[in-house]
């Protein structure tokens, strides 16, 4: 009974009345959960940075500034810079069609958009190898025309595109659905055309959802491993993204270097998490719910 | 099953939800806790149930100190404003719950439980609904299931927290009558919380009016209505007219000189007079200089009653008559008025 | 435009129009969406299935039932299921503690729960391997107790538990937060003890969400690659997972074999998707959330 009284209206933060559960049981559960999370999440996170610095700061710094590493960083950023905007455009178009209109096959379309989520990353890469690889469907044709997709950057972009396709759409659809159509209808009655309605009415309303989707899409695009691994060919300095570079270093037993690059990626993940939490504050629990649905 | 509260105080953070509450409820009484939001009435009810704890004060149920007794052992049935039904269970499942969870010794057998469920559903006028789920029922039906569920464990006290607050007007009125009937039949000591004075006046034996965590007045319904002890109670319990008056030797006169009451036991000085619209008698009168008159400014006929708004030198007054006694009164008619059953209070 | 189709009903001279409402842009956006989706996802997936179907039923069966493949399926599915179950239990605990209690650092931990999703899988992979190897921070004490984690199926279990946890927590959390207090209070006044309340009132209402979270974690775990291949040991027949098998086949240019396995995985994933959607639909109808 020593805890702060909870105002009755605070339904989002519930305690079962400070009188009904003995404090010991409650603290035991908390301890258990914290211990579990600590061992499972915090310790691994900390170990990344410890391992990265195990040979000293200079070595870690060197690991991320050598030519191969820089090439990997460049490639990662490039791939994200292509894949994310494309999927943003897709997401905007798809959510407009799905959220603002009723048509047959609507839920099927939503399911199809969710497909890349459900599919194993390896399969995501596999499909492109089957299409564009040396012995793939279009392989010979591509060879003749000297176009390299697999084992080259375009293949990586494609695989990343596949894997990150749903992110923006899935965030925008519930946001747009909740907001309804009234604002847009009002704009139309006032004489606006389609583009104006979109730019001036819809977009400002969904900007937090959009940012959130971009954040998730980007995190995945930069961190994708399985799909990219299959299509990339692991050519050092050319077709290695950062995650692939980590693998290469690790397989060479160059642990501290591998962890240094990994630490960079981990930092990216942490920044994404922080931004995500900030945005969730702004946007409310609707976000966690839509994320939970997948 | 009697309840005794002495000196109950309860704080939430920096606000005092209840201050110094003394209340006794006798066996079989039907008591209404009435007051505006924030008056502490729900807190009081929850303290009785053991869902909240008072900071100081004594609580006795049937003569025994109840502070130590956990909610589940107090023999209390509780009905919530939003029903609090177990959504994943059927109606029968909900009602059975209190009986099923009893330890083996005191648990009735399966057939007995089913019988009780059917009996209770009959009592709340929902026969045959055993297999329905709460989401398939209307609000009024859900609340009746909640009532049946609370009654299934044969509570000694029934506590209801704004039981009809979430329902439509029509349903509310039906359930009000239903609840009153039920109480007459079962005779369980009952307390219910409401902010609707019509509800309290209609079904309660005793009314406790609360405000800002204190009891303003408590007593039998008729008495509280006829003899409110403060302006707040008077205005809360129904429509009222309010006039500034001066008291001189026990006589209260309005600023324009109309005498409204005699024998007022207040010292000389300014005061406030209250009376009900239906206690305002009107006579249509031609204007004469000696009797101040008012003019009708609005007439609204609502069903069988007419509400008349007057304006005179002392302010705006509201009168209520049976509609067939309007006698050709219309907007602008001069009328003179006298008031009955006027209560006068000190200016606060 | 508001009108997409106008038809004349035969003989009556009445013009019937199918309105899509006043908002414009339906056809262009839907068209673009379908085209993009087809090019990036549907056609490649269709081709995968096509490639796999180029093989006779007999050949298909041979590929799928070869001992190595069967072992890989056993490993992938079995360990993923075990991890999902652990995640369900641990996830429920974590969600419970995060929603119901307030303690210092709660906000921080709540944000951290998403780490396994935010962290690139390769990073998770090498980190867990290092941590649980015989010389690692967690692996060393375990090895002293005789438990080997890295390079064994146990390592795969740890990795899959790691990445599946947020799925359970984030699925259960909103449901838990939505439960109103008055239902539990009602149960208390009816005489229920805390254990009874948990078992009879809370758990049944959380069950659909738990099941959904478990299915999500399971589905994710089957196809997981990056977090697993470092810690797995990858010994055929014991700790080799299906995604790795697919990669191996590709490297050996056994496109057919890879396609067949890929199609099976695709079918399983699709099945999971439908199941999860069904579960969520059912929960919404039954319980209203």
Short mmCIF file of N, CA and C in Angstrom, two decimals, chain A residues 6 8 11 13-16 20-21 26 29-30 33-34 36-37 40-44 47-48 50 86-87 89-90 93-94 96-97 100-103 109 111 114-115 118-122 126-131 135-137 161-162 165 181 184 188 194 223 225-226 230 246-247 250 259 262 265-266 269 273 276-277 281 289 292-294, chain C residues 20 22-24 26 29-30 32-34 36-37 40-41 44-45 47-48 51 90 93-94 97 99-103 106-107 109 111-116 118-123 126-127 129 131 137-138 161-162 165 167 170-171 174 177 179 181 184 188 216 223 225-226 230 243 246-247 250 253 255 258-259 262 266 269-270 273 276 280:
data_model
loop_
_atom_site.label_atom_id
_atom_site.label_comp_id
_atom_site.label_asym_id
_atom_site.label_seq_id
_atom_site.Cartn_x
_atom_site.Cartn_y
_atom_site.Cartn_z
N UNK A 6 -3.29 5.66 -7.54
CA UNK A 6 -3.46 5.80 -8.99
C UNK A 6 -4.81 6.42 -9.27
N UNK A 8 -8.28 7.05 -10.79
CA UNK A 8 -9.14 6.02 -11.36
C UNK A 8 -9.22 6.11 -12.88
N UNK A 11 -6.67 4.47 -17.10
CA UNK A 11 -6.86 3.10 -17.55
C UNK A 11 -5.70 2.59 -18.38
N UNK A 13 -2.59 2.94 -17.62
CA UNK A 13 -1.56 2.41 -16.75
C UNK A 13 -2.27 1.79 -15.56
N UNK A 14 -2.45 0.53 -15.63
CA UNK A 14 -3.29 -0.10 -14.62
C UNK A 14 -2.47 -0.83 -13.57
N UNK A 15 -2.87 -0.68 -12.39
CA UNK A 15 -2.39 -1.61 -11.38
C UNK A 15 -3.63 -2.24 -10.77
N UNK A 16 -3.50 -3.44 -10.28
CA UNK A 16 -4.69 -4.08 -9.74
C UNK A 16 -4.92 -3.59 -8.32
N UNK A 20 -4.59 -5.27 -3.51
CA UNK A 20 -5.05 -6.61 -3.71
C UNK A 20 -3.94 -7.62 -3.98
N UNK A 21 -2.82 -7.19 -4.56
CA UNK A 21 -1.75 -8.15 -4.77
C UNK A 21 -0.64 -7.87 -3.77
N UNK A 26 4.32 -9.07 -6.49
CA UNK A 26 4.48 -8.12 -7.56
C UNK A 26 5.95 -7.87 -7.86
N UNK A 29 7.64 -10.76 -9.65
CA UNK A 29 7.37 -10.78 -11.09
C UNK A 29 8.20 -9.74 -11.81
N UNK A 30 8.25 -8.55 -11.24
CA UNK A 30 9.03 -7.49 -11.87
C UNK A 30 10.48 -7.92 -11.99
N UNK A 33 10.91 -10.50 -14.72
CA UNK A 33 10.84 -9.93 -16.07
C UNK A 33 12.08 -9.11 -16.38
N UNK A 34 12.51 -8.31 -15.42
CA UNK A 34 13.69 -7.48 -15.64
C UNK A 34 14.92 -8.34 -15.84
N UNK A 36 14.99 -11.36 -17.01
CA UNK A 36 14.89 -11.99 -18.32
C UNK A 36 15.29 -11.02 -19.42
N UNK A 37 14.68 -9.83 -19.38
CA UNK A 37 15.01 -8.83 -20.40
C UNK A 37 16.47 -8.43 -20.33
N UNK A 40 18.48 -11.22 -21.84
CA UNK A 40 18.20 -11.49 -23.22
C UNK A 40 18.42 -10.31 -24.14
N UNK A 41 18.24 -9.11 -23.63
CA UNK A 41 18.35 -7.94 -24.49
C UNK A 41 19.54 -7.06 -24.13
N UNK A 42 19.63 -6.73 -22.86
CA UNK A 42 20.64 -5.74 -22.49
C UNK A 42 22.05 -6.31 -22.62
N UNK A 43 22.24 -7.51 -22.09
CA UNK A 43 23.59 -8.09 -22.14
C UNK A 43 24.11 -8.23 -23.57
N UNK A 44 23.32 -8.80 -24.49
CA UNK A 44 23.82 -8.87 -25.87
C UNK A 44 24.14 -7.50 -26.43
N UNK A 47 27.35 -6.29 -25.10
CA UNK A 47 28.50 -7.08 -25.54
C UNK A 47 28.97 -6.66 -26.92
N UNK A 48 28.04 -6.17 -27.75
CA UNK A 48 28.44 -5.73 -29.09
C UNK A 48 29.52 -4.66 -28.97
N UNK A 50 31.30 -3.85 -26.35
CA UNK A 50 32.50 -4.29 -25.64
C UNK A 50 33.43 -5.04 -26.59
N UNK A 86 11.09 4.37 -53.11
CA UNK A 86 10.20 3.61 -53.98
C UNK A 86 9.06 3.00 -53.19
N UNK A 87 9.39 2.41 -52.05
CA UNK A 87 8.34 1.79 -51.26
C UNK A 87 7.45 2.81 -50.59
N UNK A 89 6.45 5.56 -52.16
CA UNK A 89 5.49 5.85 -53.23
C UNK A 89 4.46 4.73 -53.31
N UNK A 90 4.96 3.49 -53.25
CA UNK A 90 4.06 2.36 -53.27
C UNK A 90 3.08 2.44 -52.10
N UNK A 93 0.41 5.07 -52.56
CA UNK A 93 -0.59 4.69 -53.55
C UNK A 93 -1.48 3.59 -53.02
N UNK A 94 -0.87 2.56 -52.44
CA UNK A 94 -1.64 1.42 -51.96
C UNK A 94 -2.59 1.84 -50.84
N UNK A 96 -3.83 4.75 -50.25
CA UNK A 96 -4.91 5.59 -50.78
C UNK A 96 -6.01 4.72 -51.38
N UNK A 97 -5.58 3.74 -52.20
CA UNK A 97 -6.57 2.88 -52.85
C UNK A 97 -7.32 2.06 -51.82
N UNK A 100 -9.31 4.50 -48.79
CA UNK A 100 -10.35 5.46 -49.15
C UNK A 100 -11.45 4.90 -50.03
N UNK A 101 -11.29 3.64 -50.46
CA UNK A 101 -12.29 3.09 -51.36
C UNK A 101 -12.69 1.69 -50.91
N UNK A 102 -13.89 1.30 -51.33
CA UNK A 102 -14.33 -0.06 -51.07
C UNK A 102 -14.37 -0.80 -52.39
N UNK A 103 -13.71 -1.92 -52.45
CA UNK A 103 -13.80 -2.68 -53.69
C UNK A 103 -13.59 -4.14 -53.37
N UNK A 109 -5.98 -7.98 -51.32
CA UNK A 109 -4.85 -7.11 -51.64
C UNK A 109 -4.01 -6.83 -50.40
N UNK A 111 -3.73 -8.72 -47.81
CA UNK A 111 -2.99 -9.94 -47.50
C UNK A 111 -1.77 -10.09 -48.41
N UNK A 114 1.04 -8.02 -47.41
CA UNK A 114 1.70 -8.55 -46.22
C UNK A 114 2.62 -9.72 -46.51
N UNK A 115 2.52 -10.29 -47.70
CA UNK A 115 3.29 -11.50 -48.03
C UNK A 115 4.78 -11.40 -47.70
N UNK A 118 5.74 -12.40 -44.31
CA UNK A 118 5.59 -13.77 -43.84
C UNK A 118 6.65 -14.68 -44.43
N UNK A 119 7.20 -14.24 -45.55
CA UNK A 119 8.11 -15.12 -46.28
C UNK A 119 9.52 -15.05 -45.70
N UNK A 120 10.21 -16.17 -45.71
CA UNK A 120 11.58 -16.20 -45.21
C UNK A 120 12.46 -15.31 -46.08
N UNK A 121 13.39 -14.57 -45.48
CA UNK A 121 14.26 -13.70 -46.28
C UNK A 121 15.03 -14.46 -47.36
N UNK A 122 15.40 -15.68 -47.05
CA UNK A 122 16.14 -16.47 -48.04
C UNK A 122 15.28 -16.71 -49.28
N UNK A 126 15.84 -15.80 -53.06
CA UNK A 126 15.82 -16.95 -53.97
C UNK A 126 15.02 -16.65 -55.23
N UNK A 127 13.86 -15.99 -55.05
CA UNK A 127 13.00 -15.77 -56.21
C UNK A 127 13.70 -14.95 -57.28
N UNK A 128 14.56 -14.06 -56.86
CA UNK A 128 15.24 -13.24 -57.86
C UNK A 128 16.37 -13.99 -58.53
N UNK A 129 17.01 -14.85 -57.77
CA UNK A 129 18.04 -15.67 -58.39
C UNK A 129 17.43 -16.59 -59.44
N UNK A 130 16.26 -17.11 -59.10
CA UNK A 130 15.59 -17.99 -60.05
C UNK A 130 15.20 -17.25 -61.32
N UNK A 131 14.90 -15.97 -61.15
CA UNK A 131 14.51 -15.19 -62.32
C UNK A 131 15.71 -14.69 -63.11
N UNK A 135 21.40 -19.35 -64.28
CA UNK A 135 20.58 -20.42 -64.85
C UNK A 135 19.11 -20.12 -64.69
N UNK A 136 18.83 -18.86 -64.38
CA UNK A 136 17.45 -18.47 -64.17
C UNK A 136 16.72 -18.27 -65.48
N UNK A 137 15.48 -17.86 -65.34
CA UNK A 137 14.63 -17.71 -66.52
C UNK A 137 15.21 -16.71 -67.50
N UNK A 161 13.98 -4.29 -51.95
CA UNK A 161 12.65 -3.77 -52.29
C UNK A 161 11.57 -4.75 -51.89
N UNK A 162 11.81 -6.01 -52.20
CA UNK A 162 10.86 -7.07 -51.88
C UNK A 162 10.61 -7.10 -50.37
N UNK A 165 8.88 -3.96 -48.77
CA UNK A 165 7.69 -3.44 -49.44
C UNK A 165 6.53 -3.11 -48.51
N UNK A 181 -12.77 9.99 -44.33
CA UNK A 181 -12.70 10.71 -45.59
C UNK A 181 -13.20 12.13 -45.52
N UNK A 184 -11.09 15.06 -46.76
CA UNK A 184 -10.91 15.08 -48.21
C UNK A 184 -12.19 15.48 -48.93
N UNK A 188 -12.81 18.58 -51.54
CA UNK A 188 -13.35 18.44 -52.90
C UNK A 188 -14.52 19.38 -53.11
N UNK A 194 -7.62 16.31 -57.36
CA UNK A 194 -7.03 15.16 -56.68
C UNK A 194 -5.70 15.45 -56.03
N UNK A 223 19.37 -3.15 -42.61
CA UNK A 223 19.80 -4.29 -41.82
C UNK A 223 19.57 -5.63 -42.47
N UNK A 225 19.67 -9.03 -44.20
CA UNK A 225 20.82 -9.91 -44.39
C UNK A 225 20.50 -11.08 -45.32
N UNK A 226 19.53 -11.90 -44.91
CA UNK A 226 19.25 -13.15 -45.62
C UNK A 226 19.01 -12.97 -47.11
N UNK A 230 21.74 -13.89 -50.41
CA UNK A 230 21.51 -14.83 -51.50
C UNK A 230 21.83 -14.22 -52.85
N UNK A 246 29.84 -7.61 -42.21
CA UNK A 246 30.00 -8.17 -40.85
C UNK A 246 30.24 -9.67 -40.95
N UNK A 247 29.44 -10.31 -41.81
CA UNK A 247 29.58 -11.76 -41.93
C UNK A 247 30.98 -12.12 -42.46
N UNK A 250 33.52 -11.73 -39.82
CA UNK A 250 33.36 -12.75 -38.79
C UNK A 250 33.91 -14.09 -39.26
N UNK A 259 32.67 -6.87 -35.07
CA UNK A 259 31.79 -6.25 -34.07
C UNK A 259 31.80 -4.73 -34.18
N UNK A 262 29.39 -4.11 -36.72
CA UNK A 262 28.11 -4.46 -36.11
C UNK A 262 27.65 -3.38 -35.14
N UNK A 265 25.92 -0.71 -36.89
CA UNK A 265 24.55 -1.11 -37.20
C UNK A 265 23.68 -1.07 -35.94
N UNK A 266 24.27 -1.50 -34.83
CA UNK A 266 23.51 -1.49 -33.58
C UNK A 266 23.15 -0.07 -33.19
N UNK A 269 20.28 0.86 -35.08
CA UNK A 269 19.08 0.26 -34.51
C UNK A 269 18.60 1.04 -33.29
N UNK A 273 15.13 2.94 -32.63
CA UNK A 273 14.26 2.65 -31.48
C UNK A 273 13.88 3.93 -30.77
N UNK A 276 11.49 5.80 -32.83
CA UNK A 276 10.21 5.08 -32.82
C UNK A 276 9.43 5.40 -31.56
N UNK A 277 10.13 5.39 -30.43
CA UNK A 277 9.43 5.66 -29.18
C UNK A 277 8.93 7.09 -29.11
N UNK A 281 4.92 8.21 -28.80
CA UNK A 281 4.38 9.19 -27.86
C UNK A 281 3.47 10.17 -28.56
N UNK A 289 -0.42 -0.95 -31.90
CA UNK A 289 -1.43 -1.92 -32.29
C UNK A 289 -1.24 -2.38 -33.72
N UNK A 292 1.58 -4.63 -33.88
CA UNK A 292 1.30 -5.92 -33.26
C UNK A 292 0.52 -6.82 -34.20
N UNK A 293 -0.20 -6.20 -35.13
CA UNK A 293 -0.98 -7.03 -36.03
C UNK A 293 -0.10 -7.78 -36.99
N UNK A 294 1.17 -7.46 -37.01
CA UNK A 294 2.08 -8.30 -37.76
C UNK A 294 3.26 -8.54 -36.85
N UNK C 20 -17.65 5.35 -57.07
CA UNK C 20 -16.62 5.03 -56.09
C UNK C 20 -16.55 6.11 -55.04
N UNK C 22 -16.76 10.37 -54.04
CA UNK C 22 -16.28 11.60 -54.65
C UNK C 22 -14.75 11.68 -54.76
N UNK C 23 -14.05 10.82 -54.03
CA UNK C 23 -12.60 10.97 -54.04
C UNK C 23 -12.01 10.45 -55.36
N UNK C 24 -11.08 11.19 -55.91
CA UNK C 24 -10.49 10.80 -57.18
C UNK C 24 -9.31 9.87 -56.99
N UNK C 26 -8.79 6.64 -57.83
CA UNK C 26 -8.87 5.22 -57.50
C UNK C 26 -8.14 4.37 -58.53
N UNK C 29 -4.21 4.83 -58.62
CA UNK C 29 -3.49 4.28 -57.48
C UNK C 29 -3.60 2.77 -57.43
N UNK C 30 -4.78 2.26 -57.69
CA UNK C 30 -4.92 0.81 -57.66
C UNK C 30 -4.08 0.18 -58.76
N UNK C 32 -1.36 1.34 -60.18
CA UNK C 32 0.06 1.41 -59.81
C UNK C 32 0.38 0.36 -58.75
N UNK C 33 -0.48 0.30 -57.75
CA UNK C 33 -0.25 -0.67 -56.67
C UNK C 33 -0.16 -2.08 -57.22
N UNK C 34 -1.13 -2.46 -58.03
CA UNK C 34 -1.13 -3.81 -58.57
C UNK C 34 0.09 -4.07 -59.43
N UNK C 36 3.09 -2.56 -59.40
CA UNK C 36 4.29 -2.61 -58.56
C UNK C 36 4.34 -3.93 -57.80
N UNK C 37 3.22 -4.26 -57.18
CA UNK C 37 3.17 -5.47 -56.38
C UNK C 37 3.46 -6.69 -57.25
N UNK C 40 7.27 -6.72 -58.30
CA UNK C 40 8.25 -6.95 -57.24
C UNK C 40 8.00 -8.25 -56.49
N UNK C 41 6.73 -8.55 -56.26
CA UNK C 41 6.44 -9.69 -55.38
C UNK C 41 5.76 -10.85 -56.10
N UNK C 44 7.63 -12.75 -59.29
CA UNK C 44 8.75 -13.58 -58.83
C UNK C 44 8.29 -14.78 -58.01
N UNK C 45 7.31 -14.56 -57.11
CA UNK C 45 6.83 -15.69 -56.32
C UNK C 45 6.15 -16.73 -57.21
N UNK C 47 6.78 -17.31 -60.20
CA UNK C 47 7.79 -18.03 -60.95
C UNK C 47 8.48 -19.08 -60.10
N UNK C 48 8.63 -18.75 -58.81
CA UNK C 48 9.22 -19.73 -57.91
C UNK C 48 8.40 -21.01 -57.91
N UNK C 51 8.70 -22.87 -61.20
CA UNK C 51 9.96 -23.60 -61.30
C UNK C 51 9.89 -24.90 -60.52
N UNK C 90 7.39 -16.19 -21.68
CA UNK C 90 8.20 -15.04 -21.27
C UNK C 90 7.55 -13.74 -21.73
N UNK C 93 4.78 -12.74 -19.43
CA UNK C 93 5.34 -12.17 -18.20
C UNK C 93 5.79 -10.74 -18.43
N UNK C 94 6.54 -10.53 -19.49
CA UNK C 94 7.07 -9.19 -19.77
C UNK C 94 5.94 -8.20 -20.03
N UNK C 97 4.15 -7.37 -16.75
CA UNK C 97 4.91 -6.47 -15.88
C UNK C 97 4.96 -5.06 -16.46
N UNK C 99 2.75 -3.60 -18.44
CA UNK C 99 1.46 -2.92 -18.47
C UNK C 99 0.95 -2.65 -17.06
N UNK C 100 1.12 -3.59 -16.18
CA UNK C 100 0.42 -3.51 -14.90
C UNK C 100 1.19 -2.83 -13.79
N UNK C 101 2.46 -2.79 -13.90
CA UNK C 101 3.24 -2.26 -12.78
C UNK C 101 4.03 -1.05 -13.20
N UNK C 102 4.36 -0.22 -12.21
CA UNK C 102 5.25 0.90 -12.50
C UNK C 102 6.50 0.74 -11.66
N UNK C 103 7.64 0.84 -12.29
CA UNK C 103 8.90 0.71 -11.57
C UNK C 103 9.95 1.49 -12.35
N UNK C 106 10.99 1.34 -16.35
CA UNK C 106 9.97 0.63 -17.11
C UNK C 106 9.89 1.14 -18.54
N UNK C 107 9.90 2.46 -18.69
CA UNK C 107 9.83 3.05 -20.03
C UNK C 107 10.98 2.57 -20.90
N UNK C 109 12.84 -0.17 -20.60
CA UNK C 109 12.69 -1.57 -20.98
C UNK C 109 11.62 -1.75 -22.04
N UNK C 111 10.79 0.29 -24.36
CA UNK C 111 11.35 0.65 -25.66
C UNK C 111 12.31 -0.41 -26.15
N UNK C 112 13.03 -1.03 -25.22
CA UNK C 112 14.05 -1.99 -25.61
C UNK C 112 13.46 -3.30 -26.15
N UNK C 113 12.21 -3.56 -25.82
CA UNK C 113 11.61 -4.83 -26.25
C UNK C 113 11.68 -5.00 -27.76
N UNK C 114 11.64 -3.90 -28.48
CA UNK C 114 11.68 -4.00 -29.94
C UNK C 114 13.07 -4.24 -30.49
N UNK C 115 14.08 -4.30 -29.63
CA UNK C 115 15.44 -4.43 -30.12
C UNK C 115 15.64 -5.60 -31.09
N UNK C 116 15.13 -6.79 -30.77
CA UNK C 116 15.36 -7.90 -31.69
C UNK C 116 14.81 -7.66 -33.09
N UNK C 118 14.54 -4.48 -34.40
CA UNK C 118 15.28 -3.35 -34.98
C UNK C 118 16.70 -3.74 -35.35
N UNK C 119 17.27 -4.68 -34.59
CA UNK C 119 18.66 -5.05 -34.82
C UNK C 119 18.78 -5.91 -36.08
N UNK C 120 19.75 -5.58 -36.95
CA UNK C 120 19.94 -6.42 -38.14
C UNK C 120 20.24 -7.85 -37.73
N UNK C 121 19.71 -8.80 -38.47
CA UNK C 121 19.80 -10.19 -38.04
C UNK C 121 21.24 -10.67 -37.95
N UNK C 122 22.09 -10.21 -38.85
CA UNK C 122 23.48 -10.64 -38.80
C UNK C 122 24.15 -10.19 -37.50
N UNK C 123 23.83 -8.99 -37.09
CA UNK C 123 24.41 -8.47 -35.84
C UNK C 123 23.93 -9.33 -34.68
N UNK C 126 25.90 -12.76 -34.78
CA UNK C 126 27.27 -12.86 -34.25
C UNK C 126 27.31 -12.53 -32.77
N UNK C 127 26.43 -11.65 -32.34
CA UNK C 127 26.42 -11.29 -30.92
C UNK C 127 26.05 -12.47 -30.05
N UNK C 129 26.19 -15.57 -30.83
CA UNK C 129 27.22 -16.60 -30.91
C UNK C 129 28.35 -16.30 -29.94
N UNK C 131 28.31 -14.46 -27.34
CA UNK C 131 27.85 -14.47 -25.95
C UNK C 131 27.73 -15.88 -25.41
N UNK C 137 30.39 -14.53 -22.30
CA UNK C 137 29.93 -14.09 -20.98
C UNK C 137 28.90 -15.05 -20.42
N UNK C 138 27.98 -15.50 -21.25
CA UNK C 138 26.92 -16.38 -20.75
C UNK C 138 27.26 -17.84 -21.02
N UNK C 161 14.39 -17.64 -29.87
CA UNK C 161 13.67 -17.04 -28.74
C UNK C 161 13.94 -15.54 -28.72
N UNK C 162 15.16 -15.18 -28.99
CA UNK C 162 15.54 -13.77 -29.00
C UNK C 162 14.70 -12.99 -30.01
N UNK C 165 10.61 -12.82 -29.36
CA UNK C 165 10.03 -12.21 -28.16
C UNK C 165 9.16 -10.97 -28.43
N UNK C 167 7.38 -10.15 -30.84
CA UNK C 167 6.11 -10.45 -31.47
C UNK C 167 5.05 -10.78 -30.44
N UNK C 170 4.40 -7.47 -28.09
CA UNK C 170 3.65 -6.39 -28.72
C UNK C 170 2.24 -6.80 -29.11
N UNK C 171 2.00 -8.11 -29.22
CA UNK C 171 0.65 -8.55 -29.53
C UNK C 171 -0.20 -8.58 -28.26
N UNK C 174 -1.25 -4.53 -26.04
CA UNK C 174 -2.45 -3.70 -26.20
C UNK C 174 -3.69 -4.38 -25.65
N UNK C 177 -3.61 -4.01 -21.95
CA UNK C 177 -3.86 -2.63 -21.54
C UNK C 177 -5.32 -2.27 -21.70
N UNK C 179 -7.89 -4.22 -21.09
CA UNK C 179 -8.77 -4.84 -20.11
C UNK C 179 -9.09 -3.84 -19.02
N UNK C 181 -10.44 -2.44 -15.43
CA UNK C 181 -10.25 -2.94 -14.07
C UNK C 181 -11.55 -3.45 -13.47
N UNK C 184 -12.20 -7.25 -13.22
CA UNK C 184 -11.50 -7.96 -12.15
C UNK C 184 -12.09 -7.64 -10.78
N UNK C 188 -13.59 -10.13 -7.96
CA UNK C 188 -13.19 -10.09 -6.55
C UNK C 188 -14.41 -10.04 -5.64
N UNK C 216 2.95 -15.78 -34.75
CA UNK C 216 3.86 -14.84 -35.39
C UNK C 216 5.31 -15.21 -35.12
N UNK C 223 11.55 -19.22 -40.84
CA UNK C 223 12.28 -18.71 -41.99
C UNK C 223 13.53 -17.93 -41.64
N UNK C 225 17.09 -16.57 -40.85
CA UNK C 225 18.38 -16.95 -41.41
C UNK C 225 19.53 -16.29 -40.67
N UNK C 226 19.62 -14.99 -40.76
CA UNK C 226 20.79 -14.27 -40.28
C UNK C 226 21.12 -14.51 -38.81
N UNK C 230 24.95 -18.27 -37.66
CA UNK C 230 26.24 -18.17 -36.98
C UNK C 230 26.29 -19.08 -35.77
N UNK C 243 16.30 -22.75 -44.31
CA UNK C 243 16.85 -21.66 -45.13
C UNK C 243 18.30 -21.90 -45.54
N UNK C 246 18.42 -24.23 -48.42
CA UNK C 246 18.09 -23.56 -49.68
C UNK C 246 19.32 -22.87 -50.24
N UNK C 247 20.03 -22.17 -49.38
CA UNK C 247 21.22 -21.45 -49.83
C UNK C 247 22.26 -22.43 -50.36
N UNK C 250 21.36 -23.56 -53.75
CA UNK C 250 21.62 -22.51 -54.73
C UNK C 250 23.11 -22.46 -55.10
N UNK C 253 24.03 -24.78 -57.53
CA UNK C 253 23.26 -24.60 -58.76
C UNK C 253 22.13 -25.60 -58.89
N UNK C 255 19.00 -25.49 -58.79
CA UNK C 255 17.90 -24.54 -58.73
C UNK C 255 16.58 -25.21 -58.45
N UNK C 258 16.31 -26.01 -54.79
CA UNK C 258 16.08 -24.79 -54.03
C UNK C 258 14.65 -24.31 -54.23
N UNK C 259 14.19 -24.39 -55.48
CA UNK C 259 12.83 -23.90 -55.77
C UNK C 259 11.79 -24.72 -55.03
N UNK C 262 11.92 -23.82 -51.46
CA UNK C 262 11.38 -22.46 -51.32
C UNK C 262 9.88 -22.44 -51.41
N UNK C 266 7.22 -21.22 -48.75
CA UNK C 266 6.25 -20.20 -49.11
C UNK C 266 4.85 -20.65 -48.72
N UNK C 269 4.43 -20.44 -45.02
CA UNK C 269 4.27 -19.05 -44.58
C UNK C 269 2.87 -18.54 -44.87
N UNK C 270 2.40 -18.86 -46.07
CA UNK C 270 1.08 -18.41 -46.46
C UNK C 270 0.03 -18.98 -45.52
N UNK C 273 0.02 -17.11 -42.36
CA UNK C 273 -0.64 -15.82 -42.52
C UNK C 273 -2.14 -15.96 -42.38
N UNK C 276 -3.18 -16.77 -38.81
CA UNK C 276 -3.10 -15.61 -37.92
C UNK C 276 -4.25 -14.65 -38.19
N UNK C 280 -7.12 -13.55 -35.52
CA UNK C 280 -7.44 -12.18 -35.15
C UNK C 280 -8.89 -11.86 -35.44
#
